[in-house]
Amino acid sequence: MKRQSPTRSNSSGYTGAYGALRNKCNRWLAAIAVSILAVFPAMAEETVILALGDSLTQGFGLPEEEGFVPQMQAWLRNEGAEVRIINGGVSGDTSAGGLARTAWSLTPEVEAVIVNLGANDMLRGVDPADTRANIDGILTTIDEKGLPVLITTVPSAGNFGAYYKKSFDAVFPELAEQYGALLYPNFFAALGGENLSDARQWMQGDGIHPNAEGVGKIVEAMGPAVLDLIDLAAD
């Protein structure tokens, strides 16, 4: 019996069952390629932010998912931002502690920084000149990396007198202007500013740290400033 050669089409290769299978495989591979191309640009566009701070950043007294960093990251993503925030908050940290760890915290993946330090300096009565020198050192290190920065802190409560308050409160806006940094002047602005005694429903029992609902209000108020930071990182 004479053996028949497989029939070929003129344009798309083999016909019959083999051709259908090959076409199906090609479509499958094409779909995978499209999926890969869709995923990798999104990964490349992700902005990595270091949140360098104290217990307010770290999320003291709260479940991990209810702290400042997870709530801010969720808020930003809900606004359409591709972002990942590194929690660089250390409870009890002063501006001196923040300065000591700034250089090694700025890993190559970091593209922008939130600096939230100074609250513990104020509570301990640290000389505002020392706080200024430490924040200046932090901003210098960040500036050498060419990274945009958002500065925030809490105003002095006035426990150490009017001169201390004036000197302390001047540190952050003046340094923000000097370094061309974004400024969110009061971390607690959404809870009533300096008079936190009227914000007890949004504070933990210590009267110092916000509860989960309080963090949510802070995040909603500060979020637009962080979106501006992300825009600067993309430039």
Short mmCIF file of C-alpha atoms in Angstrom, two decimals:
data_model
loop_
_atom_site.label_atom_id
_atom_site.label_comp_id
_atom_site.label_asym_id
_atom_site.label_seq_id
_atom_site.Cartn_x
_atom_site.Cartn_y
_atom_site.Cartn_z
CA MET A 1 0.00 0.00 0.00
CA LYS A 2 1.31 3.40 -0.93
CA ARG A 3 2.02 5.59 2.11
CA GLN A 4 0.32 8.99 1.96
CA SER A 5 2.19 12.12 2.95
CA PRO A 6 0.49 14.46 5.42
CA THR A 7 -1.43 17.23 3.77
CA ARG A 8 -0.08 20.78 4.29
CA SER A 9 -2.03 23.97 4.01
CA ASN A 10 -0.62 26.88 2.03
CA SER A 11 -0.69 29.42 4.86
CA SER A 12 -0.96 28.07 8.38
CA GLY A 13 1.06 24.87 8.44
CA TYR A 14 -0.46 21.45 9.06
CA THR A 15 -4.20 20.95 8.66
CA GLY A 16 -6.46 18.57 10.48
CA ALA A 17 -6.09 17.61 14.18
CA TYR A 18 -2.38 18.48 14.35
CA GLY A 19 -2.94 21.95 12.93
CA ALA A 20 -5.79 22.64 15.33
CA LEU A 21 -3.66 21.55 18.28
CA ARG A 22 -0.75 23.71 17.16
CA ASN A 23 -2.98 26.75 16.70
CA LYS A 24 -4.46 26.20 20.13
CA CYS A 25 -0.97 26.03 21.66
CA ASN A 26 0.04 29.22 19.88
CA ARG A 27 -2.98 31.04 21.23
CA TRP A 28 -2.21 29.73 24.73
CA LEU A 29 1.42 30.89 24.53
CA ALA A 30 0.33 34.28 23.24
CA ALA A 31 -2.06 34.65 26.17
CA ILE A 32 0.74 33.81 28.61
CA ALA A 33 3.02 36.38 26.97
CA VAL A 34 0.37 39.06 27.26
CA SER A 35 -0.13 38.21 30.94
CA ILE A 36 3.61 38.43 31.62
CA LEU A 37 3.88 41.78 29.85
CA ALA A 38 0.93 43.03 31.88
CA VAL A 39 2.49 41.97 35.18
CA PHE A 40 6.07 43.14 34.81
CA PRO A 41 5.36 46.80 33.98
CA ALA A 42 3.17 47.02 37.08
CA MET A 43 6.00 45.60 39.15
CA ALA A 44 8.45 48.05 37.63
CA GLU A 45 6.16 50.99 38.40
CA GLU A 46 5.88 50.14 42.11
CA THR A 47 7.23 52.95 44.27
CA VAL A 48 9.07 51.86 47.42
CA ILE A 49 8.85 54.32 50.32
CA LEU A 50 10.82 54.14 53.56
CA ALA A 51 8.83 55.42 56.55
CA LEU A 52 11.56 56.43 59.00
CA GLY A 53 10.10 57.23 62.39
CA ASP A 54 9.27 56.36 65.96
CA SER A 55 6.34 54.55 67.59
CA LEU A 56 3.80 56.62 65.65
CA THR A 57 5.21 55.11 62.47
CA GLN A 58 5.88 51.67 63.96
CA GLY A 59 2.25 51.24 65.06
CA PHE A 60 2.74 50.96 68.82
CA GLY A 61 -0.07 49.18 70.68
CA LEU A 62 -1.91 48.07 67.55
CA PRO A 63 -2.19 44.82 65.58
CA GLU A 64 0.28 44.96 62.71
CA GLU A 65 -2.38 45.46 60.05
CA GLU A 66 -3.89 48.45 61.88
CA GLY A 67 -0.71 50.50 62.21
CA PHE A 68 0.20 53.61 60.25
CA VAL A 69 2.24 51.89 57.54
CA PRO A 70 -0.28 49.16 56.56
CA GLN A 71 -3.18 51.61 56.66
CA MET A 72 -1.33 54.21 54.60
CA GLN A 73 -0.25 51.61 52.05
CA ALA A 74 -3.82 50.34 51.73
CA TRP A 75 -5.16 53.90 51.33
CA LEU A 76 -2.62 54.71 48.62
CA ARG A 77 -3.34 51.52 46.72
CA ASN A 78 -7.05 52.24 46.92
CA GLU A 79 -6.23 55.57 45.26
CA GLY A 80 -4.55 53.67 42.41
CA ALA A 81 -0.92 54.05 43.50
CA GLU A 82 1.43 51.12 43.00
CA VAL A 83 3.35 51.47 46.25
CA ARG A 84 5.08 49.51 48.98
CA ILE A 85 5.99 51.15 52.28
CA ILE A 86 8.83 49.83 54.43
CA ASN A 87 8.10 50.19 58.14
CA GLY A 88 11.18 51.93 59.51
CA GLY A 89 9.51 52.93 62.77
CA VAL A 90 11.24 52.20 66.08
CA SER A 91 9.33 52.80 69.29
CA GLY A 92 11.02 55.31 71.56
CA ASP A 93 13.37 56.54 68.86
CA THR A 94 14.62 60.12 68.92
CA SER A 95 16.01 62.12 66.02
CA ALA A 96 19.47 60.95 67.12
CA GLY A 97 18.43 57.31 66.81
CA GLY A 98 16.90 58.00 63.41
CA LEU A 99 20.12 59.63 62.22
CA ALA A 100 22.16 56.65 63.39
CA ARG A 101 20.21 54.25 61.18
CA THR A 102 19.36 56.40 58.19
CA ALA A 103 22.28 55.39 55.97
CA TRP A 104 21.75 51.63 56.26
CA SER A 105 17.97 52.02 56.04
CA LEU A 106 18.26 53.57 52.58
CA THR A 107 18.57 50.33 50.68
CA PRO A 108 18.84 50.49 46.86
CA GLU A 109 15.12 49.76 46.42
CA VAL A 110 14.03 52.88 48.35
CA GLU A 111 12.75 55.65 46.06
CA ALA A 112 11.25 58.10 48.56
CA VAL A 113 11.26 58.71 52.32
CA ILE A 114 8.79 59.82 54.97
CA VAL A 115 10.60 61.24 58.02
CA ASN A 116 8.44 61.27 61.14
CA LEU A 117 10.77 61.98 64.05
CA GLY A 118 11.01 64.54 66.82
CA ALA A 119 8.08 63.60 69.07
CA ASN A 120 10.32 61.84 71.58
CA ASP A 121 12.82 64.69 71.44
CA MET A 122 10.04 67.05 72.45
CA LEU A 123 8.72 64.77 75.21
CA ARG A 124 12.23 64.46 76.68
CA GLY A 125 13.07 68.13 76.36
CA VAL A 126 15.97 67.57 73.97
CA ASP A 127 17.62 70.85 72.98
CA PRO A 128 15.96 71.97 69.72
CA ALA A 129 19.43 72.74 68.36
CA ASP A 130 20.31 69.05 68.74
CA THR A 131 17.06 68.00 67.09
CA ARG A 132 17.80 70.39 64.23
CA ALA A 133 21.30 68.97 63.77
CA ASN A 134 20.00 65.40 63.73
CA ILE A 135 17.16 66.07 61.27
CA ASP A 136 19.60 68.06 59.14
CA GLY A 137 21.92 65.04 59.08
CA ILE A 138 19.05 62.74 58.09
CA LEU A 139 18.00 65.03 55.26
CA THR A 140 21.59 65.41 54.07
CA THR A 141 21.96 61.64 53.82
CA ILE A 142 18.66 61.34 51.93
CA ASP A 143 19.58 64.27 49.66
CA GLU A 144 22.88 62.60 48.77
CA LYS A 145 20.82 59.68 47.44
CA GLY A 146 18.72 62.08 45.36
CA LEU A 147 15.48 60.90 46.99
CA PRO A 148 12.36 63.01 47.59
CA VAL A 149 11.26 63.32 51.21
CA LEU A 150 8.14 64.18 53.18
CA ILE A 151 8.73 65.56 56.69
CA THR A 152 6.20 65.37 59.47
CA THR A 153 6.33 65.55 63.26
CA VAL A 154 4.26 66.78 66.20
CA PRO A 155 4.35 70.36 67.51
CA SER A 156 5.80 71.01 70.94
CA ALA A 157 3.22 70.75 73.69
CA GLY A 158 4.63 73.84 75.41
CA ASN A 159 5.65 72.01 78.60
CA PHE A 160 9.12 73.52 78.44
CA GLY A 161 8.03 77.09 77.90
CA ALA A 162 7.33 79.44 75.03
CA TYR A 163 10.94 79.79 73.90
CA TYR A 164 11.41 76.02 73.66
CA LYS A 165 8.16 75.63 71.75
CA LYS A 166 9.06 78.36 69.27
CA SER A 167 12.55 76.94 68.73
CA PHE A 168 11.37 73.33 68.37
CA ASP A 169 8.44 74.08 66.07
CA ALA A 170 10.71 76.12 63.75
CA VAL A 171 13.06 73.19 63.08
CA PHE A 172 10.91 71.25 60.64
CA PRO A 173 9.48 73.93 58.30
CA GLU A 174 12.86 75.63 58.06
CA LEU A 175 14.67 72.42 57.16
CA ALA A 176 11.92 71.44 54.73
CA GLU A 177 12.41 74.75 52.94
CA GLN A 178 16.20 74.37 52.99
CA TYR A 179 16.10 70.91 51.39
CA GLY A 180 13.08 71.45 49.15
CA ALA A 181 11.20 68.73 51.02
CA LEU A 182 7.47 68.25 51.31
CA LEU A 183 6.09 69.17 54.73
CA TYR A 184 3.09 67.81 56.63
CA PRO A 185 3.44 70.04 59.67
CA ASN A 186 1.43 68.10 62.27
CA PHE A 187 1.03 64.34 62.35
CA PHE A 188 -2.02 64.75 64.59
CA ALA A 189 -3.71 67.48 62.56
CA ALA A 190 -6.67 65.25 61.69
CA LEU A 191 -7.31 64.53 65.37
CA GLY A 192 -7.49 68.13 66.50
CA GLY A 193 -3.95 69.40 66.16
CA GLU A 194 -2.11 70.17 69.37
CA ASN A 195 -5.05 69.76 71.74
CA LEU A 196 -5.27 65.97 71.86
CA SER A 197 -7.32 66.07 75.04
CA ASP A 198 -10.33 66.61 72.76
CA ALA A 199 -9.44 63.54 70.68
CA ARG A 200 -9.70 60.82 73.31
CA GLN A 201 -12.01 58.69 71.19
CA TRP A 202 -9.21 58.35 68.63
CA MET A 203 -6.41 57.70 71.10
CA GLN A 204 -5.18 54.67 73.00
CA GLY A 205 -5.31 54.66 76.78
CA ASP A 206 -1.91 56.32 77.10
CA GLY A 207 -3.24 59.47 75.42
CA ILE A 208 -0.15 59.57 73.20
CA HIS A 209 -0.67 56.97 70.48
CA PRO A 210 -3.69 56.86 68.15
CA ASN A 211 -5.97 53.86 68.06
CA ALA A 212 -6.82 52.13 64.79
CA GLU A 213 -9.63 54.56 64.00
CA GLY A 214 -7.38 57.49 64.81
CA VAL A 215 -4.70 56.14 62.50
CA GLY A 216 -7.31 55.89 59.77
CA LYS A 217 -8.18 59.57 60.16
CA ILE A 218 -4.49 60.52 60.11
CA VAL A 219 -3.90 58.45 56.98
CA GLU A 220 -6.86 59.97 55.16
CA ALA A 221 -5.63 63.48 55.93
CA MET A 222 -1.95 62.82 55.17
CA GLY A 223 -2.52 60.56 52.17
CA PRO A 224 -2.62 63.34 49.54
CA ALA A 225 0.81 64.55 50.70
CA VAL A 226 2.18 61.01 50.26
CA LEU A 227 0.66 60.89 46.77
CA ASP A 228 2.61 64.08 46.03
CA LEU A 229 5.74 62.31 47.30
CA ILE A 230 5.08 59.41 44.94
CA ASP A 231 4.72 61.84 42.04
CA LEU A 232 8.11 63.34 42.89
CA ALA A 233 9.67 59.88 43.00
CA ALA A 234 8.33 59.20 39.51
CA ASP A 235 9.90 62.34 38.00
#
